[in-house]
Coordinates of C-alpha atoms in Angstrom, one line a residue:
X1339 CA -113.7 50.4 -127.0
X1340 CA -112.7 54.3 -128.2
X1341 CA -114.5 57.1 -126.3
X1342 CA -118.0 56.2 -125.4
X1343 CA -118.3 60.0 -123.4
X1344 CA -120.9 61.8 -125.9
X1345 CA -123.2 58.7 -127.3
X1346 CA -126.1 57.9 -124.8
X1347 CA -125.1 54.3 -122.8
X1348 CA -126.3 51.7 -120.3
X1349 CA -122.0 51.4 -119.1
X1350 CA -121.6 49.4 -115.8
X1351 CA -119.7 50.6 -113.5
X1352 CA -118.7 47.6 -111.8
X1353 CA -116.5 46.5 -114.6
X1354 CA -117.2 49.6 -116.8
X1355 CA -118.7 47.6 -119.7
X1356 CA -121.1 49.0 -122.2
X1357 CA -124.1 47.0 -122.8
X1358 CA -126.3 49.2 -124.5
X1359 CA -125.7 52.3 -127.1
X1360 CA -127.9 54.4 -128.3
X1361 CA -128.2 57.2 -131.2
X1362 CA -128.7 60.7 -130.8
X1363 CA -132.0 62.2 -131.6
X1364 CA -131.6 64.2 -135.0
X1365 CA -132.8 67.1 -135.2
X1366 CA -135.6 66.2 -137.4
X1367 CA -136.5 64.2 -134.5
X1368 CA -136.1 66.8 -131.8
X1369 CA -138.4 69.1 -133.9
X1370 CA -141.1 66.6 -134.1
X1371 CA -140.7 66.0 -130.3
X1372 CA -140.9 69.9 -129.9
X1373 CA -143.7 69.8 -132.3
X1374 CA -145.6 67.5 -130.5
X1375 CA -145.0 68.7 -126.7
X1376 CA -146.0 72.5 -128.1
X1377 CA -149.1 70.9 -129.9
X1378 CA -150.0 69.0 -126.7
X1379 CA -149.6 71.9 -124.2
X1380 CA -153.0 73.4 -126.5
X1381 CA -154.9 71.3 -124.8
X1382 CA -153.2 69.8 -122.1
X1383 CA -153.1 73.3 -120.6
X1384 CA -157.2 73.4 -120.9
X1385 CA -157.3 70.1 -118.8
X1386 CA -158.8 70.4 -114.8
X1387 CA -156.4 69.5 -112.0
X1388 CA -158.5 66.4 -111.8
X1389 CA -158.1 65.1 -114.6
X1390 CA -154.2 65.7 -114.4
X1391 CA -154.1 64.3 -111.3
X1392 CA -155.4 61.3 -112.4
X1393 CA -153.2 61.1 -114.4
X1394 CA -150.2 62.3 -111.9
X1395 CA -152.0 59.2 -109.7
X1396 CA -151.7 56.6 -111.9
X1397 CA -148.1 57.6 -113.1
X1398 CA -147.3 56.6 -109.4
X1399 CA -149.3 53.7 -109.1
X1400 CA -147.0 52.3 -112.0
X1401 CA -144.0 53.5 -110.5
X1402 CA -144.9 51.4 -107.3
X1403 CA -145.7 48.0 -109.6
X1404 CA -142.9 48.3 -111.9
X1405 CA -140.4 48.8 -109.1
X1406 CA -137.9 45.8 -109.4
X1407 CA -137.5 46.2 -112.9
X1408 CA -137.0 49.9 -112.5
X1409 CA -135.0 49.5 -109.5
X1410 CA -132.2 47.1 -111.4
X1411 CA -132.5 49.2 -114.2
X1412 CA -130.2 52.4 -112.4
X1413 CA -128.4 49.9 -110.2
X1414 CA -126.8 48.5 -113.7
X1415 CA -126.9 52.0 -115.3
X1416 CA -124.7 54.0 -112.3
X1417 CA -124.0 51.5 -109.7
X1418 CA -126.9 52.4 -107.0
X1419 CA -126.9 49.5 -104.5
X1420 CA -130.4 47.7 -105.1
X1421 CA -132.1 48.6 -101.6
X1422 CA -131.6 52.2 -102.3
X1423 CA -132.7 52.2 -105.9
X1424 CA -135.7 50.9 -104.4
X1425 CA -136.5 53.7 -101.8
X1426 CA -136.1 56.1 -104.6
X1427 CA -138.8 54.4 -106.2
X1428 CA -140.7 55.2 -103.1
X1429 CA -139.6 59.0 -103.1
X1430 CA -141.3 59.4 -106.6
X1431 CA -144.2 57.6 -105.9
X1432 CA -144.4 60.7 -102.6
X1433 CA -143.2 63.3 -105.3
X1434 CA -146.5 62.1 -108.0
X1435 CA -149.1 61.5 -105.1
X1436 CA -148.4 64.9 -103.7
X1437 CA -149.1 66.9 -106.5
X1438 CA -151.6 64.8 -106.9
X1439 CA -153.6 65.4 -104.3
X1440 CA -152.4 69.2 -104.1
X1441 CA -152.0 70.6 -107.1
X1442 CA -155.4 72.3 -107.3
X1443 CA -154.8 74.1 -104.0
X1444 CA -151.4 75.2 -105.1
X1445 CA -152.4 76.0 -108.0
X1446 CA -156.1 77.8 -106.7
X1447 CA -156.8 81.6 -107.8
X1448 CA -155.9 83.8 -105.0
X1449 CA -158.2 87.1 -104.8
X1450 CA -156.4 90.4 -104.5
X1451 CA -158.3 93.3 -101.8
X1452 CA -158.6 96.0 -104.0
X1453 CA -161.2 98.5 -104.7
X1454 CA -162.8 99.5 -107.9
X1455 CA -162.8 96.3 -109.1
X1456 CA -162.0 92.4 -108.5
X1457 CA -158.2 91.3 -108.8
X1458 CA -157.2 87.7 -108.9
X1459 CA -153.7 86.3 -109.1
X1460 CA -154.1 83.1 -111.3
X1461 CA -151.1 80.9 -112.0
X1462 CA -151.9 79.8 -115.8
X1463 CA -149.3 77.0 -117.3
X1464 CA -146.2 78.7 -119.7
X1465 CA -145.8 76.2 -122.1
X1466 CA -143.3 73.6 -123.4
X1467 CA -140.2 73.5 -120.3
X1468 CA -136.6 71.3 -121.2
X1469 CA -135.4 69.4 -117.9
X1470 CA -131.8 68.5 -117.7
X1471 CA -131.3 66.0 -115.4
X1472 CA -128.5 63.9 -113.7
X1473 CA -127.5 60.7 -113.5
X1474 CA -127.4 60.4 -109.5
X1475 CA -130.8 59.8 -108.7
X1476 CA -132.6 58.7 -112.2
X1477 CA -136.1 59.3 -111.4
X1478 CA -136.4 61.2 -108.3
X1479 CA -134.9 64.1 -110.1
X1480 CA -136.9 63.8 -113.1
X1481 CA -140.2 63.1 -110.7
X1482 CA -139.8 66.6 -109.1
X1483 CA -139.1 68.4 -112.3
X1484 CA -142.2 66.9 -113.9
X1485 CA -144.9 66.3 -111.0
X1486 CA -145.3 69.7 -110.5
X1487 CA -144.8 71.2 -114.3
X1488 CA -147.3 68.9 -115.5
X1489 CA -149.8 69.1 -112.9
X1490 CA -149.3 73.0 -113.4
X1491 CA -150.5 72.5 -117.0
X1492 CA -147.0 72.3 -119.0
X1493 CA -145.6 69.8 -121.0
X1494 CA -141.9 68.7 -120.5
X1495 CA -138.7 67.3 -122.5
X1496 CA -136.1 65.3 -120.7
X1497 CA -132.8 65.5 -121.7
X1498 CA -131.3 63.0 -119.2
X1499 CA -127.6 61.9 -118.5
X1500 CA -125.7 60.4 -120.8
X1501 CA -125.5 57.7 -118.6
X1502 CA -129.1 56.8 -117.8
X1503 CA -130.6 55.8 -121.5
X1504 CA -133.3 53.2 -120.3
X1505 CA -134.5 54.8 -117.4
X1506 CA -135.4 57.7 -118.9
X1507 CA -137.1 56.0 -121.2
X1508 CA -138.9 53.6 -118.8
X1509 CA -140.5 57.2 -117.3
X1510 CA -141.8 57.9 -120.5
X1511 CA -143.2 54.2 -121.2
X1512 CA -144.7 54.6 -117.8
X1513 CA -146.4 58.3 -118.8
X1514 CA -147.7 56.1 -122.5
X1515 CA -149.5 53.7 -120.0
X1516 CA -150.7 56.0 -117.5
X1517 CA -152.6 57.7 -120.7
X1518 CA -150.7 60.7 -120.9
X1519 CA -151.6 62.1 -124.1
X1520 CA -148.6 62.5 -127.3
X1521 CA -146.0 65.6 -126.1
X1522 CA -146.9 65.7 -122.4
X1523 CA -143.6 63.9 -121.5
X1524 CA -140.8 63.2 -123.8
X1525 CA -137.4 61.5 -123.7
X1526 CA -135.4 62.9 -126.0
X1527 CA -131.6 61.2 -126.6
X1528 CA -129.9 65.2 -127.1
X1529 CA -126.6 66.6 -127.2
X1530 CA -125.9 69.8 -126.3
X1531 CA -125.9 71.6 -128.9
X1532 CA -129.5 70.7 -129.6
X1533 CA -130.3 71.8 -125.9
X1534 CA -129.2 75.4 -126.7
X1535 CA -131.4 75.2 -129.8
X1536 CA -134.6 74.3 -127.7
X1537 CA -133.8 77.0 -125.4
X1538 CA -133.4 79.2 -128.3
X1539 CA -136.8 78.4 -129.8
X1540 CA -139.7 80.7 -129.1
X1541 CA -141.9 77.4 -128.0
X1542 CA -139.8 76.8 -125.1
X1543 CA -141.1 78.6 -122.3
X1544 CA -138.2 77.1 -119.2
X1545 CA -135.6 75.4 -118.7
X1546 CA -134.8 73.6 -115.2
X1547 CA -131.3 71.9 -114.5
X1548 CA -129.8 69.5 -112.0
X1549 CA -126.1 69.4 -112.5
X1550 CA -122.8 70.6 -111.9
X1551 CA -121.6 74.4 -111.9
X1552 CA -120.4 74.4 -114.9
X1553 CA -123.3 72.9 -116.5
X1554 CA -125.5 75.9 -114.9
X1555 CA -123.4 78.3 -116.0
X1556 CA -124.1 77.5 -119.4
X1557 CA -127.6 76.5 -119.5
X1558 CA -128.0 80.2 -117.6
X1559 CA -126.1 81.9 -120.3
X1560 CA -128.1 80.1 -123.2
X1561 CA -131.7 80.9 -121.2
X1562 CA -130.5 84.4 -120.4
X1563 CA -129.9 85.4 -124.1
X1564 CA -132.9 84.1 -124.8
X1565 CA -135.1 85.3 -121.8
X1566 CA -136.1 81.8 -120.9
X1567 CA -136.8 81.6 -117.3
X1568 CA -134.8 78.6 -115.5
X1569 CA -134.5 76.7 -112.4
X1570 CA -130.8 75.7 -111.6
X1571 CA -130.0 73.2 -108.4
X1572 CA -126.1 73.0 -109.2
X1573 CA -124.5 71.1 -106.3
X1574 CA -122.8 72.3 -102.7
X1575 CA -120.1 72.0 -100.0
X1576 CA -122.9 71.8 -97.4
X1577 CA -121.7 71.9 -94.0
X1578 CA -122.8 69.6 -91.3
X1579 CA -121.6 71.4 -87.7
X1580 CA -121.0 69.1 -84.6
X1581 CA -121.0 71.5 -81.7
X1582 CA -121.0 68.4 -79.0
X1583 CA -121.9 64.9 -78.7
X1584 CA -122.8 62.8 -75.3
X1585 CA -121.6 59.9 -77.7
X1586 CA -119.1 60.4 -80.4
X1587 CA -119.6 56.9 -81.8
X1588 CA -123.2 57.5 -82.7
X1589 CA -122.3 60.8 -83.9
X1590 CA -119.6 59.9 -86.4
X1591 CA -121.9 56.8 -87.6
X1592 CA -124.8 59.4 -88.4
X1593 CA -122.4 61.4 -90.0
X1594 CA -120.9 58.7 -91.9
X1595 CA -124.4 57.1 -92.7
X1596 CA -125.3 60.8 -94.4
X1597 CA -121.7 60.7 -96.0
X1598 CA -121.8 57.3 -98.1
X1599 CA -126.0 57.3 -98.9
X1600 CA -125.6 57.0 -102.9
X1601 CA -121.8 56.5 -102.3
X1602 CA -121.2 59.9 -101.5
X1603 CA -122.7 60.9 -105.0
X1604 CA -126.0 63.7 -103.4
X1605 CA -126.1 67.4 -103.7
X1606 CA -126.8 67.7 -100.5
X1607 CA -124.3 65.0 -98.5
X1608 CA -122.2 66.5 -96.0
X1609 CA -118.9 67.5 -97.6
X1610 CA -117.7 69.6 -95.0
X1611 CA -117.9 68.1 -91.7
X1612 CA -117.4 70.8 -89.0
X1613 CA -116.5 69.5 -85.4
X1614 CA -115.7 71.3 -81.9
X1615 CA -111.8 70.4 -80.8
X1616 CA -113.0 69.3 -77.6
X1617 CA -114.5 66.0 -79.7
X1618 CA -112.5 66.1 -82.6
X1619 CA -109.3 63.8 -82.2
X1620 CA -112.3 61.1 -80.6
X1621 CA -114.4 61.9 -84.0
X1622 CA -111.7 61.8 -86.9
X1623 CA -110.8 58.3 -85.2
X1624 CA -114.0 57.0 -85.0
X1625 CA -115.0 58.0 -88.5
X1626 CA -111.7 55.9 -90.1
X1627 CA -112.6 52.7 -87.9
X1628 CA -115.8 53.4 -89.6
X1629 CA -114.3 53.5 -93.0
X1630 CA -111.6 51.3 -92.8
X1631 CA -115.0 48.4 -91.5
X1632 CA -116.4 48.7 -95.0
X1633 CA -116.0 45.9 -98.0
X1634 CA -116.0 46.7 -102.0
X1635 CA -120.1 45.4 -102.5
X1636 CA -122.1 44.5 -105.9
X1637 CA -124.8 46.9 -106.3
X1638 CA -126.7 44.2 -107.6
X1639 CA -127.0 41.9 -104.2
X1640 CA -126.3 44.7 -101.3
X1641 CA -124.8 43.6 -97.7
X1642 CA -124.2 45.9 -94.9
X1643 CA -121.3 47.6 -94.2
X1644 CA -120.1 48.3 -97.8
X1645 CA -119.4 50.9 -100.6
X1646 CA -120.3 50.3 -103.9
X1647 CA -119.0 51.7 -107.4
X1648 CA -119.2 55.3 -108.4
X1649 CA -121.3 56.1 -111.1
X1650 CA -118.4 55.8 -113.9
X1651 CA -114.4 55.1 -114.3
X1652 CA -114.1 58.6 -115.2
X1653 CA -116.2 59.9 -112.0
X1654 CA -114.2 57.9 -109.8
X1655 CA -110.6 58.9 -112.0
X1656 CA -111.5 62.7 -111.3
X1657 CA -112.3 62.1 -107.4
X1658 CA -109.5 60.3 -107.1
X1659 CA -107.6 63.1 -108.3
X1660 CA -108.8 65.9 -106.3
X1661 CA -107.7 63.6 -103.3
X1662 CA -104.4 63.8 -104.3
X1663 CA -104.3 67.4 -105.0
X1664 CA -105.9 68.1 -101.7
X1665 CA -102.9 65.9 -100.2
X1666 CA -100.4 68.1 -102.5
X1667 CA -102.0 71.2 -101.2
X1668 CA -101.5 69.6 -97.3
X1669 CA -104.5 67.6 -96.3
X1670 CA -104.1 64.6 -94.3
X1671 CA -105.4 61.4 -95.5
X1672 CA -106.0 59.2 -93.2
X1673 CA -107.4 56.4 -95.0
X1674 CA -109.1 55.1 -98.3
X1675 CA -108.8 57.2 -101.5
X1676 CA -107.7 54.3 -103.7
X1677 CA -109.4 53.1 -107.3
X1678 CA -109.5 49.4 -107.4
X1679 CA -110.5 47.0 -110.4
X1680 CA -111.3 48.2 -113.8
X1681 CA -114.5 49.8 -112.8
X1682 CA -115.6 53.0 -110.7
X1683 CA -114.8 51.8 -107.5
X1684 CA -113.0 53.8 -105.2
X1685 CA -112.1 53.3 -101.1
X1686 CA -114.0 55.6 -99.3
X1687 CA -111.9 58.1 -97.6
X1688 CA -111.0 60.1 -94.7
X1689 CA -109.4 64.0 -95.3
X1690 CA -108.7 66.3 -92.7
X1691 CA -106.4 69.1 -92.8
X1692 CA -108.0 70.9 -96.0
X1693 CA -106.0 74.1 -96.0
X1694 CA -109.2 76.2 -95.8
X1695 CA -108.9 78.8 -98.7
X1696 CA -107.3 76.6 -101.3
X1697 CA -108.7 75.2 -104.0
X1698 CA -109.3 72.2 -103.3
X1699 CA -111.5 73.4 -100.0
X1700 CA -113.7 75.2 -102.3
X1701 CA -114.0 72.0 -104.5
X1702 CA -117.3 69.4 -104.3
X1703 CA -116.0 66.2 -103.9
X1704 CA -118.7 64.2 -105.1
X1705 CA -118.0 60.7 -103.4
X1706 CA -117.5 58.8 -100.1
X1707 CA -115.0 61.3 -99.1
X1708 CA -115.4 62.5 -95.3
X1709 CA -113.7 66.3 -94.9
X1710 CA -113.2 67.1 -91.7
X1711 CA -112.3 70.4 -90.2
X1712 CA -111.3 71.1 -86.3
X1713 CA -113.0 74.2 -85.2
X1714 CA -112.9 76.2 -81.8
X1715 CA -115.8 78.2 -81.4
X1716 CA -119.4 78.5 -82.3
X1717 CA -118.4 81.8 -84.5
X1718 CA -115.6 79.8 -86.3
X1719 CA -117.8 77.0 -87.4
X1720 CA -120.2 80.0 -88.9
X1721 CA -117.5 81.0 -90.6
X1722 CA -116.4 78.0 -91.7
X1723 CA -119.7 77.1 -93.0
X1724 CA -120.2 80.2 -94.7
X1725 CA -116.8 80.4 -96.4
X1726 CA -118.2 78.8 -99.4
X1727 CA -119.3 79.4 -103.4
X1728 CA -122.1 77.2 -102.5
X1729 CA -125.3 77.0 -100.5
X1730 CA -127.6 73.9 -101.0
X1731 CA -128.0 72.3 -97.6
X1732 CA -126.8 71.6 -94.5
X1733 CA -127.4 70.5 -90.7
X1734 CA -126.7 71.4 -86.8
X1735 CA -125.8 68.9 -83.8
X1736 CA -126.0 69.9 -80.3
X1737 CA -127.9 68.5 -77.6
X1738 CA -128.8 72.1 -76.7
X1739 CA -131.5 73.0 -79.2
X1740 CA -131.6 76.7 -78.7
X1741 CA -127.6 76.7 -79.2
X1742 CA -127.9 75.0 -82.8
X1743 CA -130.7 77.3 -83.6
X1744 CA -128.5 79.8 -82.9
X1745 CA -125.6 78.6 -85.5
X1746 CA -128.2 77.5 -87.6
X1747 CA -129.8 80.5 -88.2
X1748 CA -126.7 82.5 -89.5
X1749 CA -125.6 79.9 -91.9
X1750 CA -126.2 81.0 -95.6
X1751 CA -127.4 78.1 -97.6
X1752 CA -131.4 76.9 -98.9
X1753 CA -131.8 74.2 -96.5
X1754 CA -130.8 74.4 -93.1
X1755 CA -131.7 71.6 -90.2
X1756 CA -131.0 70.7 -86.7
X1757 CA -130.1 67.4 -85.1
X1758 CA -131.2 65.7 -88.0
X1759 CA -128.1 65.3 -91.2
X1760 CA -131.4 65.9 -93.8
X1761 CA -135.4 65.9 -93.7
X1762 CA -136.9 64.3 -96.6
X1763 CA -140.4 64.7 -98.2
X1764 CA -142.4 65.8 -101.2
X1765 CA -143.7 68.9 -99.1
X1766 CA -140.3 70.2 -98.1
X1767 CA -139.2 73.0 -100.6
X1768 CA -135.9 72.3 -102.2
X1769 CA -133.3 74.6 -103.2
X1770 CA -130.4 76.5 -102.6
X1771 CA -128.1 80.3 -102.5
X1772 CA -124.8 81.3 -103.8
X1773 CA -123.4 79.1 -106.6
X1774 CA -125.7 76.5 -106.2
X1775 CA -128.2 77.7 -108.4
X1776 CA -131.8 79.1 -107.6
X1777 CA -135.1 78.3 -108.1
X1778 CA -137.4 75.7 -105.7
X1779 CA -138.3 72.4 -106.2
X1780 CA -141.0 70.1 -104.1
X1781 CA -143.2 71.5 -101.8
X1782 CA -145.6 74.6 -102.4
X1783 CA -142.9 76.1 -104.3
X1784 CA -142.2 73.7 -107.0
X1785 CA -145.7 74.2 -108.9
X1786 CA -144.8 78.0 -108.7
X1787 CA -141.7 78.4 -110.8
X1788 CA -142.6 77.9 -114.3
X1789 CA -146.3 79.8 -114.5
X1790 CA -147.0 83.0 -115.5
X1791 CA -148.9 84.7 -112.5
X1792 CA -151.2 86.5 -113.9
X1793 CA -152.9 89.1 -112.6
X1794 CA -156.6 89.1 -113.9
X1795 CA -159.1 92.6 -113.0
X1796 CA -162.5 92.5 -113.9
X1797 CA -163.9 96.5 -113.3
X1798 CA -166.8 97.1 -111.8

């Protein structure tokens, strides 16, 4: 088959067979794209929040009818069991309606108290943005980098994974239905080197990126030579702290439930689990009967109880790896941690006994991996949490409320909850510290990041 990495590529990962290639834009192409997005934005930009509403409205409404085909179409492309292709379906439709219905508050003139003269802070659009999205939730990711930027007035190029060729398309079909006009979304098939020449080009006004560190790191470096502003949400070791449970059963099934959502494959899962010793030894066990209970699954026709394929052979090779140099480093594995068949399926696994410090502690293991530390005190699992290069998300579980509150407020990370492993919702700002980037999306914040806020005086 030779070395599919760089060309764009519908590859299942169930058998890891590609069914679909496609080219790279050229850069003819990708000027004509740029082109058209920069010649939109004219008068886009003059548009009401009504009318780009509408717009936003009916972008969801096709979302919601198109859902089965959309749904199979990133269940083939990275292995996302069926059922929870569909309920990302449903986030987006949330992500489009909000901004729908908000956008003109969010987006209001605010008046300044000043005398000698009337101040207003207006949030006008910047321009032509470049998203970068991954592969790990299709259109969810692409929903909340777009709801808000076009709603705000921008238009927007998506350079999506590798990986994910037809849905990324499919959103721009569905923006071509919904009326958008020429420019205001555009898929664009780029490599990249032709990312760091959009950033470089004066009509590129942001750049926003969901990906790994190292992926940040660059995009940063390109956007801070050119003074682009950007949005980076680059991953995390979030902690999840159980300071007691009245039943450790239900506890280590929330906590498992939270570990394998998208097989393990979220930002924000709970890579560090963080328990008391008192309910330790009864946790660890629970969570491998847990493990061991669940069956290799076909994304396509979901069951309960079972894991399903990573998103490629080469995502579930490297995982597969950092297990084994977390074991060489001295972590326990109790179970799992196998790759089975010819595609990207991989046993999910049970780790305890990370040395804390090494480098595998510090790594993101993205897949059904449950890490497991034993911790003694209330101040050690702070410190625990807190020993980390990232800070996405991350929860509390206690049955006394003002104790987690406690913990939970001297945690360093963007998202922080109690008794509850994550809160969804399009009005929930999302985000994080430290090496996982900065920036908001969703919620109030996510209209805010790419306008200039103006300040506007009138003298009297």
């Amino acid at each position: 088959m030779g070395d599919m990495s760089d060309a764009y590529r519908v590859q299942n990962p169930v058998n890891n067979k590609v069914i679909e290639s496609f080219d790279f834009i050229t850069d003819e192409q990708l000027d004509k794209a740029l082109a058209d997005a920069d010649e939109a934005f004219r008068s886009w930009r003059e548009t009401s929040y009504e009318q780009r509403g509408e717009l936003l409205r009916t972008v969801a409404s096709l979302f919601d009818a198109n859902r089965d085909r959309l749904a199979s179409i990133i269940t083939e492309e990275m292995g996302k069991p069926l059922n929870q292709s569909n309920s990302e379906i449903d986030d987006v439709v949330d992500i489009f309606t909000y901004y729908a219905d908000h956008g003109a508050e969010l987006g209001a003139d605010e008046p300044i108290e000043h005398e000698g003269g009337t101040a207003v802070l207006r949030r006008v659009p910047l321009g032509v943005l470049v998203g970068v999205m991954p592969w790990n939730f299709p259109y969810y990711q692409v929903a909340r980098f777009a709801g808000p930027n076009i709603m705000a007035g921008n238009t927007v190029l998506l350079k999506h994974a590798e990986i994910c060729p037809r849905s990324s398309q499919a959103i721009q079909d569905i923006f071509e239905e919904a009326g958008a006009p020429t420019g205001v979304f555009t898929n664009i098939y780029a490599d990249h080197d032709q990312i760091s020449t959009l950033i470089a080009d004066k009509r590129v006004q942001g750049v926003s990126l969901t990906g790994s560190e190292r992926a940040g790191r660059a995009v940063a470096a390109t956007a801070g030579e050119n003074l682009k502003k950007a949005v980076l949400e680059l991953g995390g070791t979030d902690a999840y702290i159980v300071l007691d449970a009245e039943d450790i059963d239900e506890a280590a099934q929330t906590a498992w439930k939270k570990r394998i959502a998208n097989t393990g494959q979220a930002c924000t899962s709970n890579k560090r689990i963080i328990v008391m010793d008192d309910i330790y030894d009864d946790f660890v066990a629970a969570m491998v009967r847990i493990a061991e209970s669940f069956t290799e699954g076909d994304p396509a026709n979901p069951g309960k109880g079972e894991y399903y394929p990573l998103s490629s052979r080469g995502a579930a090779e490297k995982l597969h790896e950092q297990v084994q140099d977390a074991v060489k480093a001295g972590a326990t594995l109790h179970t799992g941690g196998e790759l089975t068949g010819e595609g990207a399926y991989f046993t999910p696994a049970v780790l305890t006994d990370v040395p804390v410090g090494s480098e595998s502690y510090y790594e993101e293991f993205f897949g059904p991996v449950a890490e497991i530390y034993k911790v003694s005190s209330d101040d050690e699992a702070i410190e625990l949490a807190n020993d980390s290069n990232y800070g996405l998300g991350g929860a509390v579980f206690s049955s006394d409320v003002e104790r987690a509150r406690r913990v939970a407020n001297r945690v360093e990370t963007g998202m922080i909850h109690i008794n509850i492993p994550q809160a969804g919702g399009a009005e929930l700002p999302f985000g994080g510290v430290k090496n996982s980037g900065f920036g908001r999306e969703l919620g109030p914040l996510g209209m805010d990041e790419f306008v200039n806020k103006q300040r506007f005086y009138v003298a009297e």
